mmCIF file of C-alpha atoms and ligand atoms in Angstrom:
data_model
loop_
_atom_site.group_PDB
_atom_site.id
_atom_site.type_symbol
_atom_site.label_atom_id
_atom_site.label_comp_id
_atom_site.label_asym_id
_atom_site.label_seq_id
_atom_site.Cartn_x
_atom_site.Cartn_y
_atom_site.Cartn_z
ATOM 1 C CA UNK A 132 9.203 -36.004 25.406
ATOM 2 C CA UNK A 133 11.280 -38.379 23.322
ATOM 3 C CA UNK A 134 9.787 -36.758 20.214
ATOM 4 C CA UNK A 135 10.737 -33.282 21.447
ATOM 5 C CA UNK A 136 14.306 -34.445 22.112
ATOM 6 C CA UNK A 137 14.451 -36.027 18.642
ATOM 7 C CA UNK A 138 13.172 -32.781 17.120
ATOM 8 C CA UNK A 139 15.753 -30.703 18.982
ATOM 9 C CA UNK A 140 18.494 -33.096 17.871
ATOM 10 C CA UNK A 141 17.388 -32.861 14.214
ATOM 11 C CA UNK A 142 17.286 -29.045 14.398
ATOM 12 C CA UNK A 143 20.792 -28.957 15.916
ATOM 13 C CA UNK A 144 22.108 -31.367 13.259
ATOM 14 C CA UNK A 145 20.575 -29.179 10.521
ATOM 15 C CA UNK A 146 22.164 -26.087 12.021
ATOM 16 C CA UNK A 147 25.592 -27.718 12.237
ATOM 17 C CA UNK A 148 25.404 -28.928 8.637
ATOM 18 C CA UNK A 149 24.594 -25.370 7.507
ATOM 19 C CA UNK A 150 27.564 -24.013 9.479
ATOM 20 C CA UNK A 151 29.863 -26.564 7.830
ATOM 21 C CA UNK A 152 28.495 -25.756 4.353
ATOM 22 C CA UNK A 153 28.986 -22.050 5.023
ATOM 23 C CA UNK A 154 32.609 -22.586 6.087
ATOM 24 C CA UNK A 155 33.200 -24.537 2.882
ATOM 25 C CA UNK A 156 31.580 -21.743 0.819
ATOM 26 C CA UNK A 157 28.889 -24.192 -0.298
ATOM 27 C CA UNK A 158 25.849 -22.867 1.559
ATOM 28 C CA UNK A 159 24.373 -20.827 -1.322
ATOM 29 C CA UNK A 160 24.662 -23.671 -3.883
ATOM 30 C CA UNK A 161 23.224 -26.104 -1.320
ATOM 31 C CA UNK A 162 20.262 -23.772 -0.739
ATOM 32 C CA UNK A 163 19.632 -23.664 -4.492
ATOM 33 C CA UNK A 164 19.581 -27.462 -4.690
ATOM 34 C CA UNK A 165 17.224 -27.674 -1.707
ATOM 35 C CA UNK A 166 14.921 -25.064 -3.284
ATOM 36 C CA UNK A 167 14.687 -27.132 -6.458
ATOM 37 C CA UNK A 168 13.883 -30.293 -4.509
ATOM 38 C CA UNK A 169 11.208 -28.572 -2.404
ATOM 39 C CA UNK A 170 9.760 -26.901 -5.507
ATOM 40 C CA UNK A 171 9.257 -30.262 -7.193
ATOM 41 C CA UNK A 172 7.741 -31.719 -4.027
ATOM 42 C CA UNK A 173 5.259 -28.892 -3.478
ATOM 43 C CA UNK A 174 4.161 -28.426 -7.110
ATOM 44 C CA UNK A 175 1.773 -30.611 -9.076
ATOM 45 C CA UNK A 176 -1.492 -28.682 -8.968
ATOM 46 C CA UNK A 177 -0.696 -26.494 -12.021
ATOM 47 C CA UNK A 178 -3.504 -25.370 -14.332
ATOM 48 C CA UNK A 179 -3.324 -23.819 -17.773
ATOM 49 C CA UNK A 180 -5.791 -21.033 -17.203
ATOM 50 C CA UNK A 181 -5.784 -18.666 -14.235
ATOM 51 C CA UNK A 182 -8.138 -15.777 -13.393
ATOM 52 C CA UNK A 183 -5.745 -12.962 -14.401
ATOM 53 C CA UNK A 184 -4.975 -14.619 -17.761
ATOM 54 C CA UNK A 185 -1.214 -14.161 -17.293
ATOM 55 C CA UNK A 186 1.359 -16.982 -17.446
ATOM 56 C CA UNK A 187 2.419 -18.484 -14.094
ATOM 57 C CA UNK A 188 6.147 -18.937 -13.374
ATOM 58 C CA UNK A 189 7.741 -22.374 -12.898
ATOM 59 C CA UNK A 190 7.691 -23.984 -9.446
ATOM 60 C CA UNK A 191 11.286 -23.109 -8.554
ATOM 61 C CA UNK A 192 10.647 -19.371 -9.101
ATOM 62 C CA UNK A 193 7.391 -19.618 -7.120
ATOM 63 C CA UNK A 194 9.304 -21.381 -4.353
ATOM 64 C CA UNK A 195 11.825 -18.533 -4.035
ATOM 65 C CA UNK A 196 9.163 -15.877 -3.451
ATOM 66 C CA UNK A 197 6.580 -17.841 -1.492
ATOM 67 C CA UNK A 198 8.579 -20.522 0.346
ATOM 68 C CA UNK A 199 6.551 -23.197 -1.477
ATOM 69 C CA UNK A 200 6.042 -24.133 -5.113
ATOM 70 C CA UNK A 201 2.307 -24.513 -4.523
ATOM 71 C CA UNK A 202 0.480 -23.105 -7.550
ATOM 72 C CA UNK A 203 -2.689 -22.019 -5.742
ATOM 73 C CA UNK A 204 -0.862 -20.313 -2.884
ATOM 74 C CA UNK A 205 1.253 -18.367 -5.373
ATOM 75 C CA UNK A 206 -1.912 -16.872 -6.864
ATOM 76 C CA UNK A 207 -3.833 -16.510 -3.584
ATOM 77 C CA UNK A 208 -0.840 -14.979 -1.809
ATOM 78 C CA UNK A 209 -0.505 -12.363 -4.561
ATOM 79 C CA UNK A 210 -4.199 -11.560 -4.322
ATOM 80 C CA UNK A 211 -4.036 -11.290 -0.545
ATOM 81 C CA UNK A 212 -1.000 -8.991 -0.808
ATOM 82 C CA UNK A 213 -2.962 -6.728 -3.154
ATOM 83 C CA UNK A 214 -5.852 -6.634 -0.660
ATOM 84 C CA UNK A 215 -3.503 -5.690 2.197
ATOM 85 C CA UNK A 216 -1.715 -3.018 0.122
ATOM 86 C CA UNK A 217 -5.005 -1.484 -1.022
ATOM 87 C CA UNK A 218 -6.333 -1.509 2.554
ATOM 88 C CA UNK A 219 -3.367 0.248 4.168
ATOM 89 C CA UNK A 220 -3.050 2.768 1.313
ATOM 90 C CA UNK A 221 -6.796 3.392 1.490
ATOM 91 C CA UNK A 222 -6.581 4.167 5.219
ATOM 92 C CA UNK A 223 -4.193 7.004 4.244
ATOM 93 C CA UNK A 224 -6.186 8.309 1.283
ATOM 94 C CA UNK A 225 -4.196 6.650 -1.548
ATOM 95 C CA UNK A 226 -4.936 4.145 -4.337
ATOM 96 C CA UNK A 227 -2.499 2.299 -6.636
ATOM 97 C CA UNK A 228 -4.312 3.659 -9.716
ATOM 98 C CA UNK A 229 -3.460 7.251 -8.748
ATOM 99 C CA UNK A 230 0.319 6.733 -8.915
ATOM 100 C CA UNK A 231 2.233 7.817 -12.014
ATOM 101 C CA UNK A 232 5.135 5.490 -11.192
ATOM 102 C CA UNK A 233 5.494 2.683 -8.653
ATOM 103 C CA UNK A 234 8.178 0.124 -7.893
ATOM 104 C CA UNK A 235 7.992 -3.413 -6.529
ATOM 105 C CA UNK A 236 11.462 -3.606 -4.920
ATOM 106 C CA UNK A 237 12.478 -7.281 -4.667
ATOM 107 C CA UNK A 238 9.628 -8.305 -6.987
ATOM 108 C CA UNK A 239 10.999 -11.813 -7.640
ATOM 109 C CA UNK A 240 8.903 -13.455 -10.374
ATOM 110 C CA UNK A 241 6.183 -10.802 -10.013
ATOM 111 C CA UNK A 242 3.810 -12.622 -7.632
ATOM 112 C CA UNK A 243 2.435 -9.225 -6.546
ATOM 113 C CA UNK A 244 3.518 -7.024 -9.494
ATOM 114 C CA UNK A 245 1.142 -9.006 -11.719
ATOM 115 C CA UNK A 246 -1.776 -7.601 -9.701
ATOM 116 C CA UNK A 247 -1.184 -4.099 -11.177
ATOM 117 C CA UNK A 248 -1.729 -4.865 -14.874
ATOM 118 C CA UNK A 249 -4.356 -2.095 -15.007
ATOM 119 C CA UNK A 250 -2.020 0.544 -13.506
ATOM 120 C CA UNK A 251 0.460 2.779 -15.310
ATOM 121 C CA UNK A 252 4.175 3.226 -14.614
ATOM 122 C CA UNK A 253 4.658 -0.214 -13.022
ATOM 123 C CA UNK A 254 8.303 -1.139 -12.306
ATOM 124 C CA UNK A 255 9.857 -4.161 -10.647
ATOM 125 C CA UNK A 256 13.452 -4.923 -9.695
ATOM 126 C CA UNK A 257 15.260 -7.791 -8.032
ATOM 127 C CA UNK A 258 18.681 -9.326 -7.433
ATOM 128 C CA UNK A 259 17.654 -12.433 -9.360
ATOM 129 C CA UNK A 260 18.402 -12.266 -13.104
ATOM 130 C CA UNK A 261 16.335 -15.441 -13.603
ATOM 131 C CA UNK A 262 13.231 -13.951 -11.961
ATOM 132 C CA UNK A 263 13.594 -10.653 -13.846
ATOM 133 C CA UNK A 264 14.007 -12.452 -17.185
ATOM 134 C CA UNK A 265 10.738 -14.293 -16.478
ATOM 135 C CA UNK A 266 8.936 -11.029 -15.617
ATOM 136 C CA UNK A 267 10.221 -9.315 -18.779
ATOM 137 C CA UNK A 268 9.038 -12.184 -20.949
ATOM 138 C CA UNK A 269 5.630 -12.630 -19.310
ATOM 139 C CA UNK A 270 4.385 -9.404 -17.684
ATOM 140 C CA UNK A 271 4.334 -6.975 -20.645
ATOM 141 C CA UNK A 272 2.645 -4.110 -18.764
ATOM 142 C CA UNK A 273 5.670 -3.581 -16.467
ATOM 143 C CA UNK A 274 9.307 -2.543 -16.756
ATOM 144 C CA UNK A 275 11.738 -4.850 -14.999
ATOM 145 C CA UNK A 276 15.404 -4.539 -14.064
ATOM 146 C CA UNK A 277 18.017 -6.320 -11.999
ATOM 147 C CA UNK A 278 19.928 -4.515 -9.253
ATOM 148 C CA UNK A 279 22.974 -5.310 -7.160
ATOM 149 C CA UNK A 280 23.023 -6.393 -3.530
ATOM 150 C CA UNK A 281 23.970 -2.831 -2.561
ATOM 151 C CA UNK A 282 22.522 0.488 -3.780
ATOM 152 C CA UNK A 283 22.167 2.266 -6.153
ATOM 153 C CA UNK A 284 19.051 1.497 -8.141
ATOM 154 C CA UNK A 285 18.790 2.703 -11.739
ATOM 155 C CA UNK A 286 15.920 5.163 -11.054
ATOM 156 C CA UNK A 287 16.400 8.954 -10.930
ATOM 157 C CA UNK A 288 15.975 10.977 -7.756
ATOM 158 C CA UNK A 289 12.299 11.510 -6.833
ATOM 159 C CA UNK A 290 11.134 9.447 -9.845
ATOM 160 C CA UNK A 291 8.568 7.319 -8.001
ATOM 161 C CA UNK A 292 5.292 7.930 -6.149
ATOM 162 C CA UNK A 293 5.087 4.572 -4.395
ATOM 163 C CA UNK A 294 7.611 1.835 -3.556
ATOM 164 C CA UNK A 295 6.789 -1.409 -1.797
ATOM 165 C CA UNK A 296 9.138 -4.158 -0.624
ATOM 166 C CA UNK A 297 7.327 -7.304 0.521
ATOM 167 C CA UNK A 298 9.534 -9.677 2.491
ATOM 168 C CA UNK A 299 12.763 -8.050 1.290
ATOM 169 C CA UNK A 300 14.040 -6.227 4.400
ATOM 170 C CA UNK A 301 13.376 -9.597 6.075
ATOM 171 C CA UNK A 302 16.376 -10.971 4.119
ATOM 172 C CA UNK A 303 18.885 -8.094 4.283
ATOM 173 C CA UNK A 304 22.050 -8.049 6.400
ATOM 174 C CA UNK A 305 22.165 -5.444 9.157
ATOM 175 C CA UNK A 306 24.591 -3.069 7.377
ATOM 176 C CA UNK A 307 22.309 -2.939 4.325
ATOM 177 C CA UNK A 308 19.078 -2.103 6.131
ATOM 178 C CA UNK A 309 19.842 1.622 6.433
ATOM 179 C CA UNK A 310 21.550 1.795 3.041
ATOM 180 C CA UNK A 311 18.468 0.453 1.246
ATOM 181 C CA UNK A 312 16.107 2.690 3.242
ATOM 182 C CA UNK A 313 18.159 5.727 2.146
ATOM 183 C CA UNK A 314 18.162 4.521 -1.465
ATOM 184 C CA UNK A 315 14.406 3.965 -1.529
ATOM 185 C CA UNK A 316 13.991 7.428 -0.026
ATOM 186 C CA UNK A 317 16.176 8.888 -2.806
ATOM 187 C CA UNK A 318 14.022 7.443 -5.608
ATOM 188 C CA UNK A 319 10.730 8.520 -3.983
ATOM 189 C CA UNK A 320 9.315 12.001 -4.519
ATOM 190 C CA UNK A 321 8.738 14.097 -1.388
ATOM 191 C CA UNK A 322 5.393 12.921 0.018
ATOM 192 C CA UNK A 323 5.814 9.574 -1.791
ATOM 193 C CA UNK A 324 4.858 6.389 0.048
ATOM 194 C CA UNK A 325 6.976 3.399 1.051
ATOM 195 C CA UNK A 326 5.475 0.121 2.251
ATOM 196 C CA UNK A 327 7.675 -2.605 3.719
ATOM 197 C CA UNK A 328 6.908 -5.889 5.427
ATOM 198 C CA UNK A 329 8.971 -7.284 8.296
ATOM 199 C CA UNK A 330 9.290 -10.234 10.670
ATOM 200 C CA UNK A 331 7.875 -9.071 13.997
ATOM 201 C CA UNK A 332 5.755 -10.567 16.789
ATOM 202 C CA UNK A 333 4.563 -13.391 14.534
ATOM 203 C CA UNK A 334 8.128 -14.728 14.200
ATOM 204 C CA UNK A 335 9.667 -14.383 17.665
ATOM 205 C CA UNK A 336 9.478 -18.163 18.176
ATOM 206 C CA UNK A 337 12.466 -18.368 15.806
ATOM 207 C CA UNK A 338 14.662 -16.369 18.203
ATOM 208 C CA UNK A 339 16.988 -17.912 20.783
ATOM 209 C CA UNK A 340 16.467 -16.694 24.345
ATOM 210 C CA UNK A 341 19.412 -14.263 24.216
ATOM 211 C CA UNK A 342 18.230 -12.912 20.853
ATOM 212 C CA UNK A 343 14.749 -12.467 22.274
ATOM 213 C CA UNK A 344 16.213 -10.170 24.935
ATOM 214 C CA UNK A 345 17.871 -8.004 22.241
ATOM 215 C CA UNK A 346 14.661 -7.968 20.192
ATOM 216 C CA UNK A 347 12.606 -6.929 23.218
ATOM 217 C CA UNK A 348 15.121 -4.089 23.776
ATOM 218 C CA UNK A 349 14.351 -2.797 20.271
ATOM 219 C CA UNK A 350 17.398 -4.232 18.477
ATOM 220 C CA UNK A 351 17.413 -5.776 15.027
ATOM 221 C CA UNK A 352 18.302 -9.497 15.019
ATOM 222 C CA UNK A 353 19.646 -11.131 11.836
ATOM 223 C CA UNK A 354 20.311 -14.845 11.226
ATOM 224 C CA UNK A 355 22.738 -16.083 8.547
ATOM 225 C CA UNK A 356 24.022 -12.660 7.410
ATOM 226 C CA UNK A 357 26.609 -14.466 5.254
ATOM 227 C CA UNK A 358 23.881 -15.420 2.777
ATOM 228 C CA UNK A 359 22.130 -12.006 2.710
ATOM 229 C CA UNK A 360 19.440 -11.741 0.041
ATOM 230 C CA UNK A 361 18.625 -15.468 0.286
ATOM 231 C CA UNK A 362 15.592 -16.710 2.195
ATOM 232 C CA UNK A 363 17.847 -18.316 4.829
ATOM 233 C CA UNK A 364 19.102 -14.886 5.929
ATOM 234 C CA UNK A 365 16.292 -13.714 8.224
ATOM 235 C CA UNK A 366 16.002 -10.312 9.858
ATOM 236 C CA UNK A 367 13.643 -9.645 12.766
ATOM 237 C CA UNK A 368 12.488 -6.032 13.232
ATOM 238 C CA UNK A 369 10.971 -4.926 16.542
ATOM 239 C CA UNK A 370 8.539 -2.020 16.219
ATOM 240 C CA UNK A 371 10.897 0.235 18.226
ATOM 241 C CA UNK A 372 13.709 -0.360 15.713
ATOM 242 C CA UNK A 373 11.414 0.577 12.809
ATOM 243 C CA UNK A 374 10.459 3.786 14.598
ATOM 244 C CA UNK A 375 14.094 4.743 15.284
ATOM 245 C CA UNK A 376 16.932 5.926 12.968
ATOM 246 C CA UNK A 377 15.899 3.179 10.500
ATOM 247 C CA UNK A 378 13.012 5.364 9.287
ATOM 248 C CA UNK A 379 14.918 8.664 9.293
ATOM 249 C CA UNK A 380 13.610 11.040 6.623
ATOM 250 C CA UNK A 381 10.171 9.411 6.698
ATOM 251 C CA UNK A 382 7.019 9.862 8.723
ATOM 252 C CA UNK A 383 5.844 6.430 9.895
ATOM 253 C CA UNK A 384 2.141 6.537 9.050
ATOM 254 C CA UNK A 385 1.100 3.086 10.265
ATOM 255 C CA UNK A 386 2.576 -0.014 11.866
ATOM 256 C CA UNK A 387 0.109 -2.767 10.946
ATOM 257 C CA UNK A 388 0.983 -5.718 13.182
ATOM 258 C CA UNK A 389 0.781 -9.003 11.206
ATOM 259 C CA UNK A 390 -1.116 -7.137 8.494
ATOM 260 C CA UNK A 391 0.898 -8.435 5.519
ATOM 261 C CA UNK A 392 -1.781 -10.848 4.317
ATOM 262 C CA UNK A 393 0.242 -12.099 1.351
ATOM 263 C CA UNK A 394 3.385 -12.714 3.471
ATOM 264 C CA UNK A 395 1.817 -13.976 6.693
ATOM 265 C CA UNK A 396 2.209 -13.264 9.521
ATOM 266 C CA UNK A 397 4.610 -10.399 8.716
ATOM 267 C CA UNK A 398 3.983 -6.830 9.836
ATOM 268 C CA UNK A 399 3.406 -4.146 7.230
ATOM 269 C CA UNK A 400 4.674 -0.628 7.708
ATOM 270 C CA UNK A 401 3.637 2.436 5.718
ATOM 271 C CA UNK A 402 5.920 5.481 5.609
ATOM 272 C CA UNK A 403 5.767 8.851 3.876
ATOM 273 C CA UNK A 404 8.905 10.574 2.603
ATOM 274 C CA UNK A 405 9.455 13.880 4.344
ATOM 275 C CA UNK A 406 10.625 16.795 2.219
ATOM 276 C CA UNK A 407 14.215 17.977 2.552
HETATM 277 C C1 SAM B 210 10.834 -13.775 -0.066
HETATM 278 S S1 SAM B 210 11.122 -13.138 -1.649
HETATM 279 C C2 SAM B 210 9.708 -12.035 -1.829
HETATM 280 C C3 SAM B 210 9.425 -11.681 -3.262
HETATM 281 C C4 SAM B 210 8.239 -10.735 -3.508
HETATM 282 N N1 SAM B 210 8.469 -9.455 -2.879
HETATM 283 C C5 SAM B 210 6.957 -11.359 -3.014
HETATM 284 O O1 SAM B 210 6.507 -11.016 -1.910
HETATM 285 O O2 SAM B 210 6.410 -12.180 -3.736
HETATM 286 C C6 SAM B 210 12.462 -11.993 -1.408
HETATM 287 C C7 SAM B 210 12.905 -11.356 -2.714
HETATM 288 O O3 SAM B 210 13.782 -10.284 -2.415
HETATM 289 C C8 SAM B 210 14.833 -10.307 -3.343
HETATM 290 N N2 SAM B 210 15.944 -9.538 -2.780
HETATM 291 C C9 SAM B 210 16.678 -9.812 -1.667
HETATM 292 N N3 SAM B 210 17.610 -8.842 -1.479
HETATM 293 C C10 SAM B 210 17.419 -7.923 -2.461
HETATM 294 C C11 SAM B 210 18.053 -6.704 -2.831
HETATM 295 N N4 SAM B 210 19.060 -6.194 -2.123
HETATM 296 N N5 SAM B 210 17.606 -6.043 -3.914
HETATM 297 C C12 SAM B 210 16.576 -6.535 -4.634
HETATM 298 N N6 SAM B 210 15.949 -7.689 -4.364
HETATM 299 C C13 SAM B 210 16.359 -8.373 -3.296
HETATM 300 C C14 SAM B 210 15.101 -11.789 -3.560
HETATM 301 O O4 SAM B 210 15.834 -12.031 -4.737
HETATM 302 C C15 SAM B 210 13.672 -12.319 -3.612
HETATM 303 O O5 SAM B 210 13.129 -12.261 -4.907
#
């Protein structure tokens, strides 16, 4: 009991310190410092040679995409994401190798993009110039670009057959959720596929009681919108929200509860762009 009270006190103190840092405009820099510290702490098991033969990014870049700098989890998580993507595409008659052009939206340092070295027309984009510079220097089979926090992307209308965004909508502010869905729809060809992963039933323990009520009513809940795009900003998507105006212009092919094996236990959602 005493432990639980101590834990609640520590969580409250952490929350208050974040609020103070945000008011001072120092939350983003503080998050960066924390990321570096955690990256150092969770790294240490690096090896020179890995099964795919590609270089592995430094711990701080691994930390930003995987929540830990752990070398083995970076590789395993990417592999598991590939398995989950192949499985859900396969259930709807598609394979990554059949696409002429695909995009990893919010690719970070290419944890999952690196799995497609045998595919053609592989693109990745992200907010982070540091992550994109690493991808450009180390993943020669792909084309990589930075983008802004708001649309547009650099790609032409209907240029892509497949777009996936793993743990990206999970970090967008509410006003940008619809804007990015419309933008991803624009760059997909009619009939093209979009795969996103979201925080759903596997994450409801992070919601306060009042937020849980909103979530259960089908409303999006977002924490720390002021640092949108960072891992602290967390969006929680109930299935009903995903099936509503959020997915306008798409047919929702499958809601795979906690099926995002590389971003556990997120949900993965496959949509097809409707013509028109
Ligand atoms: C949790 S990481 C996941 C990275 C990668 N998708 C993966 O699963 O390994 C979230 C990524 O989304 C990126 N991101 C957040 N908002 C974005 C936006 N509006 N446009 C592009 N990338 C964004 C972040 O920079 C970060 O690299």
